[in-house]
Structures are given as structure tokens and as C-alpha cells.
Amino acid sequence: MILTTRCKEAIKTALAMTIAYGIALSMAWDRPYWAGLAVAVVSLSSIGQSVNKAAFRMFGTLVAMVVSLVIIALFAQQRWAFILFLTAYAGFCTYMMSGSKRAYFWQVSCFVAIIICIDGGTDPVNAFDTAILRAEQTGLGILVYSLIAIFLWPSSSRDLFNAATTDLACSQSQFYQACLGLAKGQGDEQEIQRLAAQVVQARTRFDQLLDVAEIDSSEVWELRRPWRQYQRQDKELMQALERWRESLAEVQVLDLQRLLPKLETFAAELDGRLAQIARMLGGDAPERAPQGMDLPFDRDALGSLSHFQTAALVVSRSHMLQLEQLTRSMFETVSELKGFSTARASSSPSIRPTVLFLPDLDRLASVVRFIAIMGVVWLALIYVTALPGGVGLLAFAGSVGIIIANTPQLPVSVLFMPCTTSVLFAAIIYIFVMPKLSSFLGLGLLIFAVTFAICYLFAAPRQAPGKAVGLSLFVTMASISNEQSYNFLIVANTAMMFPLLFLVFGLTAYIPWSPRPERAFLRLLGRFFRSSEYLMSAMRWDTRRTPTRWERWKKAFYEREVATLPAKLATWAPQLDDWVLSTTSMEQVKALMTSLQVLSYRMERLLGECGSPQAQYLVEQLLEDFRAWRIGIQACFQQLATGPAARERETLRKGLNEKLELLEARMQDVVDKACGEQVSNHEAESFYRLLGAYRALSEALVYYAGDAVAIDCVPWREERFA
């Protein structure tokens, strides 16, 4: 009989759950369902994923033990101080969980600390026993499932990882070829957008499988540093390709073959390198090594261009030279990974800038909401007698509330049906089946059958939350122990506890901001343009004045806002409902998101060019002209902060074109008067990159305004009932 993968994984989880319960009961441990919970949450599709999550759960439990025992030891007799410090630690875990690769570690560290503290109460001995018991049960569940996963139908992610690496390399090669076609005037913008999305999906899958393959594949583990280096290089390559693609719109009108005589040879070499990288990742030896390439200008042809055309060409050429360096480094790294080269690939460790702590407003909002959830439950426990669930209400509020707070895009209503169904299913098992069991044989068969059914029915990755809720509520309501007793109040209290939890989640949903997707979308858009406005106002050319520490901190904060807000907006866009989009299509919203991401990239480029050494003579002569241009762009940002359709495309284009024409005329006069001693070739090229960054930002603003006009924001601002 051939079993499907779905059936095998369900059998492994059910067998591990049954054995974990059997061991815990045979050793007379209290609360054996903690071991069952550990099995339920670490059962994933591959050994690497399971071990990775198991490690986070175990380390999170150990950290929570220490923290909870310290809090109990210090504040056992001081109720409000006890609540304050426990809630503060839970808030810290909430902040660290959001956006972290170790999110599950912080989640476990939070709710386990709450469980130990409320179970331990004011008795230090009881608290210590509870902490040790929690660690023992968690370790037991993890150990049992790990051994079963290793010896029974082991599933490694190695083949999936190899396929993901090849798929990523091929996708990037196709994306490069499409961008090259665009440079020659033969590309299709929609096809390029499709390939870009395909590369993002391939890279996301590669990143996920690399974490897993390091654990369940000894070969990947031994070469983990080169693989991480390749991961960084791949990310840098995609960013460089995106910047190059953005710059092509400004040079398509130029005769690139005449301006860059070696363009065809240069492009063919890059294409060959990407093909060889994909070939090596597929297991085949490279056919040839990379050849050194340069991309010189035709100085005679360059002289016929305007200053802005020269600036656009310089920027596009600099991106292509960066691609040459990155592809060479990636070729060397992959050659080492696959054993085709004995020379170690040169690693260039990234230098992290030393900046102060930069808070994330959205993560702080998650903390505020989670503290509000915990505060409401704490007050209810103190001042409301006979509250359904008792201290268990606080444990559920902590474990579920931290997820609710960190995923504001997730409506609370989507959890209602899974929880209701799971409570009803567990109640039927508890009331009608379990009292008829008299030995562990029958109990074990029940545990196996229920676990298998839940895991089999909720086997799809998108059904993982339903699987976790179903297993968790079953083991919690069953309350299996050696001295088993049955009480209908357990079912009733649990059933009544969830409406209270959903009431608390609903009451705190608007803390600190509205959870409606359209309101969140507009709020984040406003933050993006206010941050951009500040960065433009801070862009001064007066080198005699050194910015203060506070000014540097603010600039670093707003730079990160501009860099991260487009991705945050992308998580809210799919949540917009049909009522909001009655006069706007989702395609128009996606186009707006694309133009906003381009605007973010070009702001980042402009800030980088402003920080590089420039031709001091040209800067001094054109200082007032650049300042006028900067103030104009700053005014555009200020108006766009009020809403997507705050500026018309043609009005904005006309105003920016007037400033560009004035600057072009002024530059011509200044450059004609400049002599060789005043401006070197290197300084002139650096200045042209700066000029190209300004022009690219202006063009991105115009395109954004055009996409924003199509968005009807009137329904977005209307009050309505859900």
C-alpha cells in the first residue's frame, strides 16, 4: 500500500502525540498536555523546519523560565508591580517578535512567562515546579517528534532547496534578458513586472529553504557561510537589476550603441555569467570563466548630449558596472559551493553603520495594542468575580493576543469559525467519548485517531492555523491525566471564554489606530510623504555646518521609514474590500504601489549621491538652483501627504519641467566657464550621477501622481459600519 505524503505526516504527528502522552502519564507528570502541545506546534513538513521551530520553542521556554522566576522572586507580594513588570516584558517580546526571523522564539518566551507567572502565583516553590515541569514537557514533546521524524519516513528539504536555487538563478537570468530588451527598445513592461514578481517569489522560497536545509542537510551546513554569502549577493544583484531597470526609462531615447560602443559585448558577457551560474547550481561544470569587461564612453558622441541626458547615461552605466562586479563575485561563490573551484571566493563583509536605536512606529503600535489587551484582561480578573476561564483567560489572551497585535491586517473575525468548530469538536470528544475509556489502550487510540484526523484534514500550508487551533483546544479541553475526572464546567468555561476573548480583541482593535485597511493605507501613505518631505528639507549643501546628533538620528529614522513603508503598504493592499474598491480596481492600487516603490528607490539613490564627494565648484555655482528645485519637490511631498490624488500629473510635470529647463540653462553657463583645474573627470561624473538622481526622483513623482489620480479616495474616508 502506497501512502501519500499527507497521510505519512499525519501518522507521524499522531504517533508522536500518543507516545508523548504515554511517557508523560507513565512518569506521573502533571499536565501532560504540555507535551502534546509541543508535538502539535513543531510538526511541520520537513525535519529542518520541525527542528528549527522546536529549537525556538525550547529556547523560548528556557528564557521564559528565568524571566518568570525573577519576576515572582522580586514582586511576589506586590500585585501591581508584578503585573507591571510582567506586562512590560510581554510588550518587549511583542516588539521583538515583529519583523524578526526569530518571531516564534519571542512568541513562546512571552506566553510561557505569562503561564508560569500566573500558575506559580505567590508560592515560589510552586512557581519553580511549574517552570521545571513546563521545560520537561516541552523537551519531551520535541524529543519524541524529532526521533519519529528522523527514523520514520524522514523528509529532507535538500531536493527542494536545490530546485529553488536553480529556479532563482533562471528567473534572474530571464529578468536580466527582459531588462536588456527594454534597453534596446524591444521590452514589454508588463512582462518585466511579471518576471520581477516571479523573482521575488523564487527568492522568498530560497530564503525559507536555506534556513531549513542548514539543519537537515549536512552538505548545506558545512557550506553555510558561502551559502549565506551567495544569499547576500543574490539580494544585492536583484536590487541592482531593479535600479538599472528604473534608469532605462531615461535613456531609451538615446542611441546607446553609439554612446557605449562595447555595450553588446558587455551585455552578452553578463548574460553568459548568469547562465553559467544557473548551470553550476544545476550540478554541471561551467563552460568558461568570467572575462574582464569595461564599458567606456564614446567621448565625441557624449558631447552632443544635454547635461540631463549625460546624467541619465552616467547613472545607467554605473548600474551596469555594478552588475559586472556582482555577477563576477556570484560566479566565484557558486563555483566554490559546487566544488568547481579550489580558490576561496572573496567575501566582502558588510559594514553596519553605528546608529542609535531607531524605533518602528508600527511595532510600537503592536506593543500598545497588546498591552491594552493584557491590561483589560488583568483588570477583569481582579475586579470581576467568577470570570469564565479564570487565569486561563489570561494565558489564552497572551498566546493569541501577541499574534493578533503583530498581524493587524488579520481581521479578528477570521478566527471565530476555527475556534468555534474546534471547541465544539473537543467538547463532543470530552463529553461523549472519553468517559467510556478505561485504559491507555483506548485513550491512545483516541489520541491517535483525533490527531490523525486533524492533521490530515488541515494538511495544506494555508490551513496551518486551523490545525494548530484544533490540536491545541483538543489537548487543553481533554485535560488528560492519570487521575482523570470529567466536569461539564470545563467545557462550559472554555466555550464562554472565547466570546470574552473576541470581545477584548474587538474593543482594543482601534488602539492606537483604526484597523480598517483603507484607513491604514492612507495613514501609511501620509507617513511616507511626510518622511520624504523631511529628508528633502534636511538635504542642505552648506558643508560648513555640522548636523547635530539629534538631526542625524531623525534623518536615519526617516530614511528607514521611506525604505520600509512601501513593503508595509503592500501587506494592507490585498485586504481592501469590494466596497472600498467600488470605483477603483485592484490593478490601479497595484500600479500605485509599484510607483511608490520606485519613488522609494530613487529617494534612496538621491540620499546616497548627496553623501558622496561632489565637484565643489559646480555645487557652489548651482547651489541656489538646486535649493529651488529641492523646495519645489518638498512642496510636492507636502501636498501628496494629504492623499493619493492630491496632485494632477500634468500640473506636476509642468512645474518640474520648468525648474529642469532653468537648471539646464544655468548648468550650461557654469560648465562653459569651468576649466579643467576646477572640475576633474571623476568629480564631473559624480556630479552627473547626482543630477541624474534628482531628475529620476522628479520623473518618479510625475509617474506616481499619474497613478494616484486614478484612485478615488472618497469612499476610503467615509465612516461605515462593518
Short mmCIF file of C-alpha atoms in Angstrom, two decimals, residues 291-648:
data_model
loop_
_atom_site.label_atom_id
_atom_site.label_comp_id
_atom_site.label_asym_id
_atom_site.label_seq_id
_atom_site.Cartn_x
_atom_site.Cartn_y
_atom_site.Cartn_z
CA GLN A 291 36.08 37.67 -18.73
CA GLY A 292 37.11 41.12 -17.53
CA MET A 293 34.95 43.83 -19.10
CA ASP A 294 34.73 47.61 -19.20
CA LEU A 295 32.07 49.93 -20.60
CA PRO A 296 33.79 53.11 -21.89
CA PHE A 297 32.02 56.16 -23.28
CA ASP A 298 32.38 57.48 -26.80
CA ARG A 299 33.55 60.97 -25.80
CA ASP A 300 32.69 62.51 -29.16
CA ALA A 301 29.13 61.20 -29.07
CA LEU A 302 28.82 62.17 -25.42
CA GLY A 303 29.49 65.80 -26.22
CA SER A 304 26.31 66.05 -28.29
CA LEU A 305 24.07 65.27 -25.31
CA SER A 306 22.46 67.69 -22.92
CA HIS A 307 23.56 67.70 -19.30
CA PHE A 308 20.48 65.79 -18.16
CA GLN A 309 20.93 63.17 -20.88
CA THR A 310 24.57 62.79 -19.85
CA ALA A 311 23.48 62.41 -16.23
CA ALA A 312 20.97 59.68 -17.14
CA LEU A 313 23.59 57.83 -19.20
CA VAL A 314 26.18 58.03 -16.39
CA VAL A 315 23.68 56.62 -13.89
CA SER A 316 22.64 53.74 -16.16
CA ARG A 317 26.28 52.89 -16.92
CA SER A 318 27.17 52.88 -13.20
CA HIS A 319 24.38 50.34 -12.58
CA MET A 320 25.72 48.09 -15.34
CA LEU A 321 29.24 48.26 -13.89
CA GLN A 322 27.80 47.27 -10.51
CA LEU A 323 26.12 44.30 -12.20
CA GLU A 324 29.50 43.29 -13.63
CA GLN A 325 31.08 43.23 -10.16
CA LEU A 326 28.19 41.37 -8.57
CA THR A 327 27.97 38.67 -11.25
CA ARG A 328 31.73 38.07 -11.01
CA SER A 329 31.50 37.66 -7.22
CA MET A 330 28.48 35.37 -7.51
CA PHE A 331 30.25 33.22 -10.12
CA GLU A 332 33.20 32.73 -7.74
CA THR A 333 30.92 31.94 -4.79
CA VAL A 334 28.83 29.37 -6.69
CA SER A 335 31.98 27.83 -8.16
CA GLU A 336 33.25 27.26 -4.63
CA LEU A 337 29.90 25.93 -3.40
CA LYS A 338 29.68 23.33 -6.15
CA GLY A 339 33.35 22.32 -5.98
CA PHE A 340 34.35 23.64 -9.40
CA SER A 341 36.98 25.96 -7.95
CA THR A 342 39.52 25.41 -5.20
CA ALA A 343 40.13 29.11 -4.71
CA ARG A 344 38.02 30.55 -1.94
CA ALA A 345 35.61 33.23 -3.07
CA SER A 346 36.50 36.64 -1.74
CA SER A 347 33.99 37.76 0.83
CA SER A 348 33.24 41.38 1.39
CA PRO A 349 31.65 41.66 4.81
CA SER A 350 29.06 44.37 5.02
CA ILE A 351 29.90 47.25 7.33
CA ARG A 352 26.99 48.06 9.56
CA PRO A 353 26.63 51.74 10.35
CA THR A 354 26.73 52.58 14.03
CA VAL A 355 23.44 54.37 14.66
CA LEU A 356 21.29 54.78 17.70
CA PHE A 357 18.16 52.77 18.31
CA LEU A 358 15.56 53.60 15.66
CA PRO A 359 12.02 52.77 16.83
CA ASP A 360 9.49 51.35 14.42
CA LEU A 361 6.13 53.08 14.81
CA ASP A 362 4.14 50.07 13.63
CA ARG A 363 5.92 47.74 16.01
CA LEU A 364 5.30 50.22 18.82
CA ALA A 365 1.63 50.25 17.84
CA SER A 366 1.60 46.45 18.18
CA VAL A 367 3.05 46.79 21.67
CA VAL A 368 0.42 49.35 22.65
CA ARG A 369 -2.40 47.11 21.43
CA PHE A 370 -1.01 44.02 23.15
CA ILE A 371 -0.57 45.90 26.43
CA ALA A 372 -4.16 47.12 26.08
CA ILE A 373 -5.34 43.52 25.61
CA MET A 374 -3.40 42.34 28.64
CA GLY A 375 -4.50 45.33 30.70
CA VAL A 376 -8.19 44.71 30.05
CA VAL A 377 -7.87 41.01 30.96
CA TRP A 378 -5.84 41.80 34.10
CA LEU A 379 -8.47 44.28 35.32
CA ALA A 380 -11.26 41.82 34.54
CA LEU A 381 -9.53 39.10 36.58
CA ILE A 382 -9.03 41.44 39.54
CA TYR A 383 -12.43 43.13 39.68
CA VAL A 384 -14.84 40.55 38.14
CA THR A 385 -15.60 37.51 40.27
CA ALA A 386 -16.18 34.05 38.76
CA LEU A 387 -14.85 35.11 35.37
CA PRO A 388 -15.15 32.19 32.87
CA GLY A 389 -11.76 30.60 32.35
CA GLY A 390 -10.15 32.32 35.32
CA VAL A 391 -6.41 32.68 34.92
CA GLY A 392 -6.67 30.53 31.80
CA LEU A 393 -8.26 33.55 30.13
CA LEU A 394 -5.03 35.45 30.67
CA ALA A 395 -2.94 32.60 29.25
CA PHE A 396 -5.06 32.47 26.09
CA ALA A 397 -5.07 36.26 25.81
CA GLY A 398 -1.28 36.29 25.95
CA SER A 399 -0.69 33.47 23.45
CA VAL A 400 -3.32 34.61 20.93
CA GLY A 401 -3.13 38.35 21.62
CA ILE A 402 0.54 38.62 20.67
CA ILE A 403 -0.31 37.18 17.24
CA ILE A 404 -3.33 39.48 16.85
CA ALA A 405 -1.25 42.53 17.80
CA ASN A 406 1.56 41.70 15.36
CA THR A 407 -0.78 41.00 12.43
CA PRO A 408 -3.18 43.97 12.39
CA GLN A 409 -4.03 43.11 8.77
CA LEU A 410 -5.71 39.92 10.02
CA PRO A 411 -9.38 40.55 10.96
CA VAL A 412 -10.29 39.05 14.31
CA SER A 413 -13.43 37.59 12.73
CA VAL A 414 -11.44 35.06 10.69
CA LEU A 415 -10.52 33.23 13.91
CA PHE A 416 -14.10 32.88 15.09
CA MET A 417 -15.13 29.86 13.00
CA PRO A 418 -11.91 27.81 13.59
CA CYS A 419 -12.19 28.39 17.34
CA THR A 420 -15.92 27.64 17.44
CA THR A 421 -15.53 24.46 15.40
CA SER A 422 -12.57 23.29 17.48
CA VAL A 423 -14.38 23.90 20.79
CA LEU A 424 -17.45 22.01 19.57
CA PHE A 425 -15.36 19.08 18.29
CA ALA A 426 -13.30 18.88 21.51
CA ALA A 427 -16.47 19.10 23.63
CA ILE A 428 -18.05 16.15 21.83
CA ILE A 429 -14.93 14.04 22.37
CA TYR A 430 -14.67 15.08 26.02
CA ILE A 431 -18.33 14.53 26.91
CA PHE A 432 -19.36 11.50 24.87
CA VAL A 433 -16.20 9.50 24.14
CA MET A 434 -13.59 9.94 26.86
CA PRO A 435 -15.77 8.81 29.84
CA LYS A 436 -16.17 5.39 28.19
CA LEU A 437 -12.39 4.76 28.12
CA SER A 438 -10.87 2.61 30.89
CA SER A 439 -7.24 2.04 29.83
CA PHE A 440 -4.42 3.75 27.99
CA LEU A 441 -5.02 1.44 25.04
CA GLY A 442 -8.35 3.07 24.35
CA LEU A 443 -7.05 6.52 25.24
CA GLY A 444 -4.03 6.09 22.98
CA LEU A 445 -6.20 5.02 20.08
CA LEU A 446 -8.42 8.07 20.65
CA ILE A 447 -5.45 10.43 20.77
CA PHE A 448 -4.01 8.86 17.62
CA ALA A 449 -7.31 8.98 15.74
CA VAL A 450 -8.17 12.59 16.67
CA THR A 451 -4.65 13.87 15.93
CA PHE A 452 -4.52 12.00 12.62
CA ALA A 453 -7.91 13.36 11.56
CA ILE A 454 -7.00 16.98 12.36
CA CYS A 455 -3.57 16.77 10.70
CA TYR A 456 -4.99 15.02 7.63
CA LEU A 457 -7.88 17.43 7.14
CA PHE A 458 -5.70 20.52 7.71
CA ALA A 459 -2.61 19.39 5.80
CA ALA A 460 -2.31 22.37 3.42
CA PRO A 461 0.18 25.09 4.45
CA ARG A 462 -2.55 27.76 4.41
CA GLN A 463 -4.55 25.59 6.86
CA ALA A 464 -1.74 25.55 9.45
CA PRO A 465 -3.55 27.99 11.82
CA GLY A 466 -6.64 25.76 11.80
CA LYS A 467 -4.52 22.70 12.54
CA ALA A 468 -2.76 24.46 15.45
CA VAL A 469 -6.05 25.72 16.93
CA GLY A 470 -7.73 22.31 16.60
CA LEU A 471 -4.92 20.35 18.26
CA SER A 472 -4.36 22.96 20.97
CA LEU A 473 -8.01 23.10 22.02
CA PHE A 474 -8.36 19.32 21.94
CA VAL A 475 -5.43 18.69 24.29
CA THR A 476 -6.42 21.63 26.50
CA MET A 477 -10.08 20.68 26.94
CA ALA A 478 -9.34 16.97 27.28
CA SER A 479 -7.16 17.70 30.35
CA ILE A 480 -5.78 14.15 30.25
CA SER A 481 -4.13 12.97 33.48
CA ASN A 482 -3.60 9.75 35.44
CA GLU A 483 -6.46 10.60 37.80
CA GLN A 484 -8.95 11.57 35.12
CA SER A 485 -12.11 13.37 36.14
CA TYR A 486 -14.85 14.85 34.00
CA ASN A 487 -16.65 18.11 34.61
CA PHE A 488 -19.05 19.83 32.28
CA LEU A 489 -17.88 23.18 33.69
CA ILE A 490 -14.56 22.71 31.89
CA VAL A 491 -16.39 22.66 28.57
CA ALA A 492 -18.73 25.48 29.56
CA ASN A 493 -15.95 27.74 30.87
CA THR A 494 -13.82 27.17 27.78
CA ALA A 495 -16.77 27.82 25.48
CA MET A 496 -17.66 31.03 27.36
CA MET A 497 -14.03 32.15 27.48
CA PHE A 498 -13.67 32.65 23.73
CA PRO A 499 -16.54 35.15 23.34
CA LEU A 500 -14.88 37.19 26.08
CA LEU A 501 -11.55 36.99 24.27
CA PHE A 502 -13.09 38.11 20.99
CA LEU A 503 -14.83 40.94 22.85
CA VAL A 504 -11.49 42.09 24.24
CA PHE A 505 -9.83 41.83 20.83
CA GLY A 506 -12.67 43.84 19.31
CA LEU A 507 -12.56 46.54 22.00
CA THR A 508 -8.81 47.01 21.58
CA ALA A 509 -8.83 46.79 17.77
CA TYR A 510 -8.84 50.59 17.41
CA ILE A 511 -5.90 51.05 19.79
CA PRO A 512 -3.87 53.01 18.82
CA TRP A 513 -5.12 53.31 15.20
CA SER A 514 -8.05 52.19 13.10
CA PRO A 515 -7.63 48.63 11.79
CA ARG A 516 -9.63 49.33 8.63
CA PRO A 517 -7.35 48.59 5.65
CA GLU A 518 -8.31 51.78 3.77
CA ARG A 519 -7.54 53.96 6.80
CA ALA A 520 -4.26 52.15 7.43
CA PHE A 521 -3.37 52.55 3.74
CA LEU A 522 -3.93 56.31 3.80
CA ARG A 523 -2.13 56.68 7.11
CA LEU A 524 0.99 54.88 5.87
CA LEU A 525 0.94 56.89 2.62
CA GLY A 526 0.88 60.09 4.64
CA ARG A 527 3.80 58.90 6.74
CA PHE A 528 5.79 58.07 3.62
CA PHE A 529 5.43 61.54 2.11
CA ARG A 530 5.93 63.35 5.41
CA SER A 531 9.15 61.38 5.87
CA SER A 532 10.21 62.22 2.31
CA GLU A 533 9.42 65.88 2.93
CA TYR A 534 11.66 65.94 5.99
CA LEU A 535 14.51 64.24 4.13
CA MET A 536 14.29 66.85 1.37
CA SER A 537 14.30 69.67 3.92
CA ALA A 538 17.39 68.15 5.58
CA MET A 539 19.26 68.00 2.26
CA ARG A 540 21.48 71.04 2.68
CA TRP A 541 24.68 71.83 0.81
CA ASP A 542 26.18 74.07 3.48
CA THR A 543 29.25 71.99 4.35
CA ARG A 544 30.34 74.49 6.99
CA ARG A 545 27.55 73.40 9.34
CA THR A 546 27.77 70.00 11.04
CA PRO A 547 24.36 68.45 11.83
CA THR A 548 23.63 67.77 15.46
CA ARG A 549 23.27 64.29 16.90
CA TRP A 550 19.50 64.76 17.09
CA GLU A 551 19.35 65.77 13.42
CA ARG A 552 21.39 62.74 12.37
CA TRP A 553 19.11 60.49 14.38
CA LYS A 554 15.98 61.98 12.81
CA LYS A 555 17.43 61.64 9.34
CA ALA A 556 18.30 57.97 9.92
CA PHE A 557 14.78 57.37 11.28
CA TYR A 558 13.03 58.92 8.28
CA GLU A 559 15.36 57.17 5.83
CA ARG A 560 14.26 53.86 7.26
CA GLU A 561 10.61 54.97 7.10
CA VAL A 562 10.91 55.73 3.39
CA ALA A 563 12.70 52.42 2.76
CA THR A 564 10.24 50.20 4.67
CA LEU A 565 6.81 51.80 4.27
CA PRO A 566 6.16 50.56 0.67
CA ALA A 567 6.53 46.95 1.83
CA LYS A 568 4.18 47.60 4.76
CA LEU A 569 1.64 49.14 2.42
CA ALA A 570 1.84 46.04 0.23
CA THR A 571 0.57 43.93 3.16
CA TRP A 572 -2.53 46.12 3.55
CA ALA A 573 -3.46 46.43 -0.13
CA PRO A 574 -4.89 42.85 -0.51
CA GLN A 575 -7.18 43.49 2.48
CA LEU A 576 -9.10 46.31 0.76
CA ASP A 577 -12.69 45.10 0.32
CA ASP A 578 -15.05 45.49 -2.62
CA TRP A 579 -16.96 48.36 -1.03
CA VAL A 580 -13.82 50.49 -0.85
CA LEU A 581 -12.80 49.48 -4.38
CA SER A 582 -16.22 50.22 -5.87
CA THR A 583 -14.75 52.98 -8.05
CA THR A 584 -11.14 51.78 -8.06
CA SER A 585 -9.71 48.50 -9.33
CA MET A 586 -7.09 46.41 -7.58
CA GLU A 587 -4.86 46.78 -10.66
CA GLN A 588 -4.84 50.55 -10.10
CA VAL A 589 -3.88 50.05 -6.46
CA LYS A 590 -1.04 47.71 -7.51
CA ALA A 591 0.17 50.29 -10.04
CA LEU A 592 0.20 52.88 -7.26
CA MET A 593 2.24 50.52 -5.06
CA THR A 594 4.75 49.95 -7.87
CA SER A 595 5.26 53.66 -8.48
CA LEU A 596 5.62 54.23 -4.73
CA GLN A 597 8.33 51.56 -4.54
CA VAL A 598 10.16 53.22 -7.44
CA LEU A 599 9.89 56.54 -5.61
CA SER A 600 11.39 54.93 -2.51
CA TYR A 601 14.33 53.51 -4.50
CA ARG A 602 15.01 56.89 -6.11
CA MET A 603 14.87 58.71 -2.79
CA GLU A 604 17.42 56.22 -1.51
CA ARG A 605 19.63 56.85 -4.55
CA LEU A 606 19.41 60.63 -4.17
CA LEU A 607 20.37 60.46 -0.49
CA GLY A 608 23.33 58.22 -1.35
CA GLU A 609 24.57 60.55 -4.08
CA CYS A 610 24.26 63.59 -1.82
CA GLY A 611 26.53 61.88 0.68
CA SER A 612 29.28 61.20 -1.90
CA PRO A 613 32.04 63.73 -2.73
CA GLN A 614 30.95 66.16 -5.44
CA ALA A 615 32.61 68.74 -7.67
CA GLN A 616 32.78 71.60 -5.19
CA TYR A 617 32.96 74.27 -7.90
CA LEU A 618 29.75 73.06 -9.59
CA VAL A 619 27.97 72.68 -6.26
CA GLU A 620 28.80 76.22 -5.20
CA GLN A 621 27.78 77.74 -8.52
CA LEU A 622 24.47 75.85 -8.70
CA LEU A 623 23.62 75.91 -5.00
CA GLU A 624 20.62 78.25 -5.32
CA ASP A 625 19.25 76.37 -8.34
CA PHE A 626 19.37 73.03 -6.57
CA ARG A 627 17.81 74.60 -3.49
CA ALA A 628 14.89 75.94 -5.54
CA TRP A 629 14.41 72.52 -7.12
CA ARG A 630 14.57 70.83 -3.72
CA ILE A 631 11.98 73.21 -2.27
CA GLY A 632 9.67 72.50 -5.19
CA ILE A 633 9.89 68.75 -4.68
CA GLN A 634 9.43 69.25 -0.95
CA ALA A 635 6.19 71.16 -1.65
CA CYS A 636 5.01 68.25 -3.82
CA PHE A 637 5.63 65.80 -0.99
CA GLN A 638 3.74 68.04 1.40
CA GLN A 639 0.68 68.06 -0.84
CA LEU A 640 0.84 64.33 -1.59
CA ALA A 641 0.85 63.60 2.15
CA THR A 642 -2.82 64.63 2.26
CA GLY A 643 -3.91 61.84 -0.11
CA PRO A 644 -3.04 59.88 -3.26
CA ALA A 645 -4.86 62.21 -5.68
CA ALA A 646 -3.57 65.49 -4.25
CA ARG A 647 -1.70 66.49 -7.43
CA GLU A 648 -2.53 66.21 -11.13
#
